[in-house]
Coordinates of C-alpha atoms in Angstrom, one line a residue:
M20 CA 108.1 86.1 103.8
F21 CA 110.0 88.9 105.3
L22 CA 110.4 88.8 109.1
T23 CA 111.9 91.5 111.3
E24 CA 112.4 88.7 113.9
K25 CA 112.3 85.0 113.5
R26 CA 109.6 83.4 115.5
M27 CA 109.4 79.7 115.9
T28 CA 106.7 77.3 117.2
T29 CA 105.6 73.7 116.9
L30 CA 102.6 72.3 115.1
K31 CA 101.2 71.1 118.3
K32 CA 101.2 74.7 119.6
I33 CA 99.7 76.0 116.4
S34 CA 96.9 73.4 116.4
E35 CA 96.1 74.5 119.9
I36 CA 96.1 78.2 119.0
I37 CA 93.7 77.7 116.0
N38 CA 91.7 74.9 117.8
G39 CA 92.5 72.4 115.0
E40 CA 93.1 68.7 114.8
L41 CA 96.7 67.8 114.0
K42 CA 97.6 64.9 111.8
G43 CA 101.3 64.7 111.5
D44 CA 104.4 65.4 113.6
P45 CA 103.5 67.6 116.6
D46 CA 107.2 68.7 117.2
F47 CA 107.7 70.0 113.6
E48 CA 108.8 73.6 113.9
I49 CA 107.3 76.4 111.9
T50 CA 108.9 79.9 111.5
S51 CA 106.3 81.7 109.5
V52 CA 103.3 81.6 107.2
N53 CA 103.1 82.0 103.5
S54 CA 100.9 81.6 100.4
L55 CA 100.2 78.1 99.2
R56 CA 102.4 78.7 96.1
N57 CA 105.4 80.2 98.0
A58 CA 105.5 78.5 101.4
R59 CA 108.8 76.9 102.3
Q60 CA 109.5 73.8 104.4
D61 CA 109.5 75.8 107.7
E62 CA 106.4 77.7 106.8
I63 CA 102.6 76.9 107.2
T64 CA 99.9 77.7 104.6
F65 CA 96.2 76.9 104.1
S66 CA 93.8 75.7 101.5
D67 CA 89.9 76.1 101.2
Q68 CA 89.8 73.4 98.6
D69 CA 88.5 69.8 99.2
Q70 CA 91.0 68.4 96.8
L71 CA 94.5 69.6 95.8
D72 CA 97.5 68.4 93.9
T73 CA 100.3 68.8 96.6
K74 CA 103.1 67.6 94.4
T75 CA 104.4 71.3 93.8
I76 CA 103.7 72.4 97.4
N77 CA 106.7 72.7 99.6
A78 CA 105.1 74.0 102.8
G79 CA 106.0 72.3 106.1
A80 CA 102.3 72.0 106.9
L81 CA 98.7 72.7 105.6
I82 CA 95.7 74.1 107.3
I83 CA 92.5 72.5 105.7
S84 CA 88.8 72.1 106.4
K85 CA 87.5 69.2 108.3
S86 CA 85.6 67.9 105.1
S87 CA 88.9 67.9 102.9
S88 CA 90.3 64.8 101.5
I89 CA 93.7 66.3 100.8
S90 CA 96.7 64.1 101.7
Y91 CA 99.8 65.6 103.0
S92 CA 102.5 64.9 105.5
N93 CA 101.5 67.5 108.2
L94 CA 97.8 68.7 108.3
I95 CA 95.7 70.7 110.6
Y96 CA 91.9 70.3 110.2
V97 CA 89.8 73.4 111.2
E98 CA 86.3 74.6 110.6
Y99 CA 87.3 77.8 108.6
P100 CA 90.9 77.5 107.2
Y101 CA 91.1 81.1 106.2
I102 CA 90.1 82.4 109.6
A103 CA 92.7 80.2 111.1
F104 CA 95.4 81.4 108.7
A105 CA 94.4 85.0 109.5
S106 CA 95.1 84.3 113.3
L107 CA 98.4 83.0 112.6
L108 CA 99.4 86.1 110.8
N109 CA 98.9 87.9 114.1
L110 CA 101.1 85.3 115.8
F111 CA 104.0 85.5 113.5
F112 CA 103.7 89.2 112.6
P113 CA 102.5 90.8 115.9
H114 CA 101.4 94.4 115.6
S115 CA 104.1 97.0 116.9
R116 CA 103.2 100.5 117.9
F117 CA 104.2 103.4 115.6
N118 CA 105.6 105.2 118.7
E119 CA 105.2 105.1 122.4
G120 CA 103.7 108.1 124.4
V121 CA 103.1 111.5 123.1
D122 CA 105.7 112.7 120.8
E123 CA 107.2 116.0 121.7
L124 CA 106.4 117.5 118.3
A125 CA 102.6 116.7 118.7
Y126 CA 100.1 119.1 120.2
V127 CA 97.7 117.9 122.7
S128 CA 95.1 120.6 124.1
K129 CA 95.2 121.0 127.8
S130 CA 91.4 120.3 127.8
A131 CA 91.6 117.0 126.0
I132 CA 91.4 113.8 127.8
V133 CA 94.1 111.1 127.0
G134 CA 93.8 107.7 128.4
K135 CA 96.4 105.1 129.6
N136 CA 99.0 104.1 127.0
V137 CA 97.9 106.3 124.3
S138 CA 100.4 107.1 121.7
V139 CA 100.5 110.3 119.7
G140 CA 102.9 110.7 116.7
A141 CA 104.8 113.8 115.7
F142 CA 102.9 116.7 114.2
S143 CA 99.5 115.4 115.3
Y144 CA 96.9 117.7 116.7
I145 CA 94.4 116.9 119.3
G146 CA 91.8 119.6 119.8
D147 CA 90.0 121.0 122.7
Q148 CA 87.9 118.7 124.9
A149 CA 88.8 115.7 122.6
K150 CA 88.6 112.4 124.5
I151 CA 91.1 109.5 123.4
D152 CA 90.6 106.3 125.4
H153 CA 93.1 103.7 126.6
E154 CA 95.6 102.0 124.3
T155 CA 94.6 104.0 121.1
E156 CA 97.4 104.8 118.6
I157 CA 97.4 108.3 116.9
H158 CA 100.1 108.1 114.2
A159 CA 102.1 111.0 112.8
G160 CA 100.3 114.0 111.1
V161 CA 96.7 113.2 112.4
I162 CA 94.3 116.1 113.0
I163 CA 91.6 115.6 115.5
Y164 CA 89.3 118.4 115.9
P165 CA 87.6 119.6 119.2
R166 CA 85.1 117.4 121.0
V167 CA 85.9 114.2 119.1
K168 CA 85.6 111.0 121.1
I169 CA 87.6 107.9 120.1
G170 CA 87.4 104.6 121.9
E171 CA 89.9 102.1 123.2
K172 CA 92.4 100.2 121.1
C173 CA 91.7 102.2 118.0
I174 CA 94.5 102.8 115.3
I175 CA 94.3 106.1 113.5
Y176 CA 96.9 106.0 110.7
S177 CA 98.9 109.1 109.3
N178 CA 97.1 112.1 107.5
V179 CA 93.7 111.1 108.8
V180 CA 91.4 114.2 109.5
I181 CA 88.6 113.7 112.1
R182 CA 86.4 116.7 112.4
E183 CA 84.5 118.1 115.4
D184 CA 82.0 116.1 117.5
V185 CA 82.7 112.7 115.7
E186 CA 82.3 109.7 117.8
I187 CA 84.3 106.6 117.3
G188 CA 83.9 103.2 119.1
N189 CA 86.4 100.7 120.4
G190 CA 88.9 98.8 118.1
V191 CA 88.4 101.0 115.2
I192 CA 91.1 101.2 112.4
V193 CA 91.2 104.3 110.2
Q194 CA 93.6 104.0 107.2
P195 CA 95.8 106.9 106.0
G196 CA 94.2 109.8 104.4
A197 CA 90.6 109.2 105.4
I198 CA 88.4 112.3 106.3
I199 CA 85.5 111.7 108.8
G200 CA 83.2 114.5 109.4
S201 CA 83.7 116.7 106.3
D202 CA 80.6 118.9 105.3
G203 CA 77.9 117.0 103.4
F204 CA 77.0 118.1 99.9
G205 CA 74.2 120.5 101.2
F206 CA 73.3 123.4 98.9
T207 CA 70.1 125.2 97.8
R208 CA 69.2 128.0 95.3
T209 CA 67.6 131.3 95.6
T210 CA 64.8 132.4 93.1
D211 CA 67.5 133.9 90.8
G212 CA 69.5 130.6 90.8
S213 CA 72.3 131.8 93.2
V214 CA 73.8 128.8 95.2
V215 CA 73.4 129.0 98.9
K216 CA 75.4 126.6 101.2
V217 CA 73.4 124.9 103.9
P218 CA 75.5 124.5 107.1
Q219 CA 76.4 121.0 108.0
K220 CA 76.1 120.7 111.8
G221 CA 75.2 117.0 112.3
R222 CA 77.3 114.3 114.1
I223 CA 79.0 111.1 112.8
I224 CA 79.0 108.0 115.0
I225 CA 81.1 105.0 114.2
G226 CA 80.5 101.8 116.0
N227 CA 83.1 99.2 117.4
N228 CA 85.4 97.2 115.3
C229 CA 84.8 99.2 112.1
E230 CA 87.6 99.7 109.5
I231 CA 87.6 102.8 107.3
G232 CA 89.8 102.5 104.1
A233 CA 92.5 104.9 102.9
N234 CA 91.1 108.2 101.5
T235 CA 87.5 107.4 102.4
C236 CA 85.3 110.3 103.1
I237 CA 82.4 110.2 105.6
D238 CA 80.2 113.3 105.5
R239 CA 78.3 114.9 108.2
S240 CA 74.7 115.7 107.7
T241 CA 72.8 119.1 108.0
I242 CA 71.4 118.5 111.5
E243 CA 71.0 114.7 112.1
K244 CA 73.7 112.0 112.1
T245 CA 75.7 109.9 109.7
E246 CA 76.1 106.3 111.4
L247 CA 78.2 103.2 110.7
K248 CA 77.1 100.4 112.9
S249 CA 79.7 98.1 114.4
Y250 CA 81.8 95.8 112.2
V251 CA 81.3 97.9 109.0
K252 CA 84.3 97.7 106.6
T253 CA 85.0 100.2 103.9
D254 CA 87.7 99.8 101.2
N255 CA 89.7 102.7 99.9
L256 CA 88.2 105.6 98.2
V257 CA 84.7 105.2 99.4
Q258 CA 82.2 108.2 99.6
I259 CA 79.5 108.0 102.3
G260 CA 77.2 110.9 102.0
H261 CA 75.4 112.8 104.7
N262 CA 72.8 111.3 106.9
V263 CA 73.6 107.8 105.6
T264 CA 73.1 104.8 108.0
I265 CA 75.1 101.5 107.3
G266 CA 74.0 98.5 109.3
K267 CA 76.2 96.0 111.2
G268 CA 78.7 93.9 109.3
S269 CA 78.2 95.5 105.9
A270 CA 81.3 95.8 103.5
L271 CA 81.9 98.4 100.8
S272 CA 84.5 97.8 98.1
G273 CA 86.7 100.6 96.6
Q274 CA 85.1 103.5 94.7
T275 CA 81.8 103.0 95.9
G276 CA 79.5 106.0 96.5
I277 CA 76.4 106.3 98.7
S278 CA 74.3 109.4 98.2
G279 CA 72.6 111.3 101.1
S280 CA 70.0 109.9 103.5
T281 CA 70.1 106.3 102.3
E282 CA 69.8 103.4 104.8
I283 CA 71.9 100.4 104.3
G284 CA 70.9 97.2 106.1
E285 CA 73.1 94.7 107.9
N286 CA 75.5 92.4 106.2
V287 CA 75.2 94.1 102.8
I288 CA 78.1 93.6 100.5
M289 CA 78.9 96.0 97.7
G290 CA 81.4 95.3 94.9
G291 CA 83.7 98.0 93.5
Q292 CA 82.4 101.3 92.0
V293 CA 78.9 100.9 93.2
G294 CA 76.7 103.8 93.1
I295 CA 73.7 104.2 95.5
G296 CA 71.0 106.8 94.9
D297 CA 69.8 109.1 97.7
H298 CA 66.9 108.4 100.1
L299 CA 66.9 104.7 99.4
K300 CA 66.6 101.7 101.6
I301 CA 68.8 98.6 101.1
A302 CA 67.6 95.4 103.0
D303 CA 69.7 93.2 105.1
G304 CA 72.0 90.7 103.2
V305 CA 71.7 92.3 99.9
M306 CA 74.7 91.7 97.6
I307 CA 75.5 94.3 94.9
A308 CA 77.8 93.5 92.0
G309 CA 80.6 95.9 90.9
K310 CA 79.7 98.9 88.8
T311 CA 76.0 98.5 89.7
G312 CA 73.8 101.7 89.8
V313 CA 71.1 101.4 92.3
T314 CA 68.3 103.8 91.4
G315 CA 65.6 102.5 93.8
S316 CA 65.2 100.8 97.2
I317 CA 65.8 97.0 97.5
K318 CA 63.3 95.7 99.8
E319 CA 64.4 92.0 100.3
K320 CA 67.5 90.1 100.4
S321 CA 68.8 89.5 96.9
I322 CA 71.8 89.8 94.4
V323 CA 71.5 92.7 91.9
A324 CA 73.7 94.0 89.1
G325 CA 73.7 96.5 86.2
Y326 CA 72.3 99.9 85.5
P327 CA 69.6 100.5 86.7
H328 CA 70.0 97.6 89.0
Q329 CA 68.1 94.3 88.6
D330 CA 68.2 90.8 89.6
I331 CA 71.5 89.4 88.7
K332 CA 70.1 86.4 86.8
Q333 CA 67.9 88.7 84.6
W334 CA 71.0 90.9 84.2
R335 CA 73.0 88.0 83.0
K336 CA 70.2 87.1 80.4
N337 CA 70.2 90.6 79.2
Q338 CA 74.0 90.8 78.7
V339 CA 73.8 87.8 76.4
L340 CA 71.0 89.6 74.5
F341 CA 73.1 92.7 74.2
R342 CA 76.1 90.9 73.0
N343 CA 74.0 89.3 70.2
L344 CA 72.0 92.5 69.4
E345 CA 73.7 93.2 66.1
K346 CA 72.9 89.5 64.9
Y347 CA 69.3 89.9 65.9
I348 CA 69.0 93.2 64.0
E349 CA 70.6 91.6 60.9
R350 CA 68.0 88.7 61.2
I351 CA 65.2 91.1 61.6
K352 CA 66.2 93.0 58.4
S353 CA 66.5 89.8 56.6
L354 CA 63.1 88.7 57.7
E355 CA 61.5 92.1 56.8
K356 CA 63.1 91.8 53.3
R357 CA 61.7 88.4 52.8
V358 CA 58.2 89.5 54.0
K359 CA 58.3 92.5 51.5
E360 CA 59.1 90.0 48.7
L361 CA 56.4 87.7 49.7
E362 CA 53.9 90.5 49.8
K363 CA 54.9 91.6 46.2
K364 CA 53.9 88.1 45.1

């Protein structure tokens, strides 16, 4: 893997960092992490499998689960291999700031409050009475409207737009091109059919440790609030409508759209291109398969798929029926023909 600066540490040190049990050479030196297929002799990788053919593996060491029966020269046993591997990514590829301090080409309002060690990239704009807390990074070309509040240790990547009165918690990452606080899709019609825009004056609140994917849009409501609780993760190109609430720890995959005033519970997982109707309630722990169209509330923890949504087991049965529908039609036609022939007799 590409490294800007070569870092080296021993397996003993790595095992201590990831709270693992080492079986192998504690002084063996590791310079990086890599995938199972591509890892070299000086690199460490991981496997979630209980069994593995290691003949084609060249890694210096493997991180595996405590229940694994894999045999290899250097092993580190942990509870969750992927999580341990993720922590090593931060060790070997530490985050580096986009820039330090406020760039001379950035604009920061005199009434804005900027905390300690905040960095603001070139051509970024921070509006009146905005508040940016300590250690937060604002990259180049970010637009922050008046009265926005952003917590500590956030990263706001380039070309993000955050509109007025948005509140963002601590440790939030907003990927490039996201728009937070755009007007909700609020319109009404007069008796003659003319379209009238309903002003969108509500707030948006984003909890701690959320991550907003690139080109995601989160809309403000007419008068109430759109809210993402802590640890919510959205993929790229997600649309969150006005007055939506998303519970703690939920994750939304790419091209998912949630219509207005819907309440999503905690730890809900949505596959790609899921569509959620308006004014619905989705229970905690629900899993929604990709391309599902949710047309009604889901009141208990379940796995759903299809359009309109249904229990995934029933959906799978239906898919089998649909695939064989032409055969069934031919059989029915054949049976009808035989019945008519029998009736003539």
